[in-house]
Every structure is written in structure tokens, then in C-alpha cells.
């Protein structure tokens, strides 16, 4: 498995992303925003276009997923080739994107301050999220650890400043919803 070329792992990755799109299609998720438009960026969190276009504020958290997956795989299984770690990271992200679009998780998100009315991701948004994770994985592979950590913190702070949400608060919300955070998010986010 270690001697398989990176091209083969890229093909595996493409197949996993195609499987992701197929499963989301079978779930009934729309290919694109039901508004009929395809935007490169949707900057309004509380809009019907959030998680429906190519990218949005939550794309930043998917880049951070790539940093995290690269770091964890490099630490726990450093002897695996970069191709194997690449394929494993895609597999984990694809699994998350599928889980994220199940009725259970969609309904859970709807209970959070910024996700009221959330209908799940469009397929184009979900696939773009996986690509964002790959960008993060690649960057983490190429830059020093301190640079990846600093960039992750910067991305978290940018999202926190502009939308009062980020990966940390999202994960925290799955563990426990703090009413003061919910109130703070409702007051000032776009």
C-alpha cells in the first residue's frame, strides 16, 4: 500500500468525492442552491444561500479540518505515505459531509443560533467543503507546523470576528450549548 503512486490515491480521492455527491443526491440534497444561482461566495450566514453556494464562512473551518487531519495522521501514523494519509483524510471528510447532511444532524444544527432554517448543504457546497479540506491538508503538508497552527488560529479569529462563529464554537455547541454564547451570536452576526 505504501508503494502505490500518488496518482492512484488521487483517483481514490476523486471516487470518494463522487460517492459523497451520489449519497447526498440520494438524500435529496439539491445540486445547487434552489435559488438557481451559483455564487463563488455567500457571506450572509442567516440567508437561505448559506451552505448552498461554492463557499461561505464555514469554508474556513473545512480548511482547518485539513490542518487537523494532516497533523493527526502525521503524528499517529507517520509511516504511512502521504498518499495514504491523503486518502484517509478525504475519507474522513466525506464521511463527515454525509453525516452532516442526515436529518439528525440538520435538525441539531437548526437548534443553534446561527443555523435556524438550515436545510443541509447543496451538493456543490459539500463537495467544495471537501476540496477546502484538501487545500488545508496540502498547506499543512507544505508549511512548518507553527505556520499551520498560526493560520488555523487566524482563520478561527476571522470567522469569530465576522460571524461570531467558528469551528471551535461549532464543536463546543455539539458538546454543550451555552446560552450566553447563543445570545451573543444572535445579537451581532450577519
Tab-separated table of C-alpha atoms in Angstrom, residues 60-61 64 150-162 165-170:
chain	number	residue	atom	x	y	z
A	60	UNK	CA	-12.693	28.317	6.666
A	61	UNK	CA	-13.455	25.541	9.142
A	64	UNK	CA	-8.817	23.819	9.330
A	150	UNK	CA	-0.935	30.212	13.320
A	151	UNK	CA	-3.015	30.083	10.148
A	152	UNK	CA	-5.667	27.938	11.853
A	153	UNK	CA	-5.877	30.431	14.725
A	154	UNK	CA	-6.098	33.309	12.249
A	155	UNK	CA	-8.932	31.631	10.326
A	156	UNK	CA	-10.781	30.952	13.586
A	157	UNK	CA	-10.397	34.579	14.676
A	158	UNK	CA	-11.550	35.899	11.293
A	159	UNK	CA	-14.720	33.807	11.421
A	160	UNK	CA	-15.278	34.710	15.068
A	161	UNK	CA	-14.944	38.412	14.302
A	162	UNK	CA	-17.141	38.489	11.205
A	165	UNK	CA	-18.977	31.509	14.925
A	166	UNK	CA	-16.103	29.221	14.040
A	167	UNK	CA	-15.009	25.586	14.215
A	168	UNK	CA	-14.310	25.735	17.948
A	169	UNK	CA	-17.770	27.151	18.781
A	170	UNK	CA	-19.376	24.702	16.380
